[in-house]
Amino acid sequence: RIIANRRKLINTVFGSVAHPFDPDNKPSDCPPDHTHSWTIFVKGVNGEDISYWLKKVQFKLHETYAQNVRVVEQQPFEVTETGWGEFEIQIKLYFVPESNEKPQTLWHSLKLHPYGPDAEGMKERRESVISQNYEEIIFNEPVEPFYEILTGG
Ligand code: SLL
């Protein structure tokens, strides 16, 4: 059976949430120069399950982190860390084996500091910063078993 030009779109949300430490109440096991805790994540829109099509996620953190390549094999697909600086995180999505699809790569700029007209002043403000994007993942001509998974068939 041949279905011409079938194509499937899947929506996900990826990004980061960062929380500044209260300087008077920092976790004791945390290096003194770390100012924030943060989480980088890939998740479904409205908390939907995404494990039926997403097998694992590899997050590549800045080289200043020990074991900076982190692989998460089940939901929640996220990594929580502490640190002092912002950097680009490479996010590699691995699809379920039935898909026959190559991994797809996304990039996210980890945001720790709020945006504002007065950048320096804003750095002093203690607030949580969420930075997230919606991504439409396109599967062109997915193989039949994956097409069925994606259409819930
Ligand atoms: C900067 N280009 O200079 C960036 C690099 C790196 C942030 C930021 C490491 C924590 C640790 C950390 O926060 N790295 O030592 O484990 O702003």
Coordinates of C-alpha atoms and ligand atoms in Angstrom, one line a residue:
R1 CA 0.0 0.0 0.0
I2 CA 1.4 3.3 -1.0
I3 CA 0.2 6.6 0.5
A4 CA 1.5 9.5 -1.6
N5 CA 3.2 12.3 0.1
R6 CA 2.3 11.5 3.7
R7 CA 4.0 13.7 6.2
K8 CA 3.5 13.9 9.9
L9 CA 4.1 16.9 12.2
I10 CA 4.7 16.6 15.9
N11 CA 4.9 19.5 18.3
T12 CA 7.1 19.7 21.3
V13 CA 8.3 22.3 23.8
F14 CA 11.9 22.6 24.7
G15 CA 13.8 25.1 26.8
S16 CA 15.1 26.0 30.2
V17 CA 13.9 27.3 33.6
A18 CA 16.4 28.9 35.9
H19 CA 16.2 29.9 39.6
P20 CA 18.6 32.2 41.3
F21 CA 19.9 31.1 44.7
D22 CA 19.2 33.1 47.7
P23 CA 22.8 34.0 48.7
D24 CA 21.9 33.5 52.4
N25 CA 20.4 30.1 51.8
K26 CA 22.5 28.3 49.2
P27 CA 22.7 24.5 49.1
S28 CA 25.9 23.6 51.0
D29 CA 27.0 21.0 48.4
C30 CA 27.1 23.7 45.7
P31 CA 30.4 25.4 44.5
P32 CA 30.6 28.9 45.8
D33 CA 30.7 30.6 42.4
H34 CA 27.4 29.0 41.3
T35 CA 24.5 31.5 41.3
H36 CA 21.6 29.5 39.8
S37 CA 19.9 26.1 39.5
W38 CA 18.4 25.4 36.2
T39 CA 16.7 22.7 34.2
I40 CA 16.8 22.0 30.5
F41 CA 13.9 20.0 29.1
V42 CA 12.1 18.6 26.1
K43 CA 8.4 17.9 26.8
G44 CA 5.0 17.5 25.2
V45 CA 2.7 20.4 24.6
N46 CA 0.4 20.7 27.7
G47 CA 2.4 17.9 29.4
E48 CA 1.5 15.3 26.8
D49 CA 3.3 12.0 26.8
I50 CA 6.0 12.0 24.1
S51 CA 7.7 8.7 24.8
Y52 CA 5.7 6.9 22.2
W53 CA 7.8 8.6 19.5
L54 CA 10.8 9.9 21.4
K55 CA 13.3 7.3 22.6
K56 CA 16.0 9.4 24.3
V57 CA 17.5 12.8 24.4
Q58 CA 21.1 13.8 24.5
F59 CA 21.9 17.1 26.1
K60 CA 25.4 18.5 25.5
L61 CA 26.3 21.0 28.2
H62 CA 29.2 23.4 28.3
E63 CA 32.7 21.8 28.7
T64 CA 32.9 23.3 32.2
Y65 CA 30.5 20.6 33.4
A66 CA 31.7 17.2 34.4
Q67 CA 30.4 14.5 32.0
N68 CA 29.0 17.3 29.9
V69 CA 27.1 14.9 27.6
R70 CA 24.0 13.7 29.4
V71 CA 21.7 11.1 27.9
V72 CA 18.1 10.8 29.3
E73 CA 16.3 7.6 28.3
Q74 CA 12.9 8.2 29.8
Q75 CA 10.5 11.0 30.7
P76 CA 10.9 13.5 32.0
F77 CA 13.5 14.3 29.3
E78 CA 15.4 16.9 31.4
V79 CA 18.6 17.7 33.1
T80 CA 18.9 19.8 36.3
E81 CA 22.2 21.5 37.2
T82 CA 23.7 24.4 39.0
G83 CA 26.1 27.0 37.5
W84 CA 27.0 30.6 37.0
G85 CA 26.9 31.2 33.3
E86 CA 24.8 31.1 30.2
F87 CA 25.7 28.9 27.2
E88 CA 24.3 27.1 24.2
I89 CA 23.0 23.6 24.8
Q90 CA 22.8 21.1 22.0
I91 CA 19.7 18.9 22.2
K92 CA 19.7 15.7 20.2
L93 CA 16.4 13.9 19.8
Y94 CA 16.5 10.1 19.2
F95 CA 13.3 8.6 17.9
V96 CA 11.9 5.2 18.6
P97 CA 13.6 2.4 16.7
E98 CA 10.5 1.7 14.6
S99 CA 10.9 5.1 13.1
N100 CA 14.1 4.4 11.1
E101 CA 14.7 8.1 11.5
K102 CA 18.0 9.8 12.1
P103 CA 18.4 11.9 15.2
Q104 CA 17.4 15.6 15.0
T105 CA 19.3 18.4 16.7
L106 CA 17.9 21.5 18.4
W107 CA 19.8 24.3 20.1
H108 CA 18.8 26.2 23.1
S109 CA 20.5 29.2 24.8
L110 CA 20.3 28.7 28.5
K111 CA 19.0 31.9 30.1
L112 CA 19.7 32.7 33.7
H113 CA 19.1 36.4 33.8
P114 CA 15.9 38.3 33.0
Y115 CA 15.8 40.5 29.9
G116 CA 15.6 44.2 30.5
P117 CA 16.6 47.7 29.5
D118 CA 19.3 47.9 32.2
A119 CA 21.1 44.6 31.9
E120 CA 23.4 45.1 34.9
G121 CA 20.5 46.1 37.1
M122 CA 18.5 43.2 35.9
K123 CA 21.3 40.8 36.9
E124 CA 20.8 41.9 40.5
R125 CA 17.1 41.0 40.3
R126 CA 16.3 37.6 41.8
E127 CA 13.7 36.0 39.7
S128 CA 13.1 32.8 37.9
V129 CA 13.6 32.9 34.1
I130 CA 11.8 30.6 31.7
S131 CA 13.0 30.4 28.1
Q132 CA 11.1 28.0 25.9
N133 CA 10.3 27.4 22.3
Y134 CA 7.8 25.3 20.4
E135 CA 9.3 23.1 17.8
E136 CA 7.4 21.4 14.9
I137 CA 9.2 18.2 14.1
I138 CA 8.5 17.1 10.5
F139 CA 8.6 13.5 9.4
N140 CA 8.6 13.3 5.6
E141 CA 7.5 9.9 4.3
P142 CA 7.8 8.1 7.7
V143 CA 8.0 4.3 7.4
E144 CA 4.6 2.6 7.8
P145 CA 5.2 1.3 11.4
F146 CA 6.2 4.8 12.5
Y147 CA 3.4 6.4 10.6
E148 CA 1.0 4.2 12.6
I149 CA 2.6 5.1 15.9
L150 CA 2.3 8.8 15.0
T151 CA -1.3 8.5 14.0
G152 CA -2.2 6.4 17.0
G153 CA -3.2 3.5 14.8
Ligands
SLL1 C1 30.3 32.4 29.8 N1 30.5 31.3 27.6 O1 31.5 32.7 29.9 C2 30.0 31.2 28.9 C3 30.3 30.0 29.6 C4 29.8 28.3 31.3 C5 29.0 28.1 32.5 C6 29.5 29.6 30.7 C7 29.9 25.7 35.1 C8 29.7 25.3 36.3 C9 30.7 24.4 36.9 C10 29.1 26.9 34.5 O2 28.2 27.5 35.0 N2 29.5 27.1 33.3 O3 31.8 24.8 37.2 O4 30.4 23.2 37.1 O5 29.5 33.0 30.4

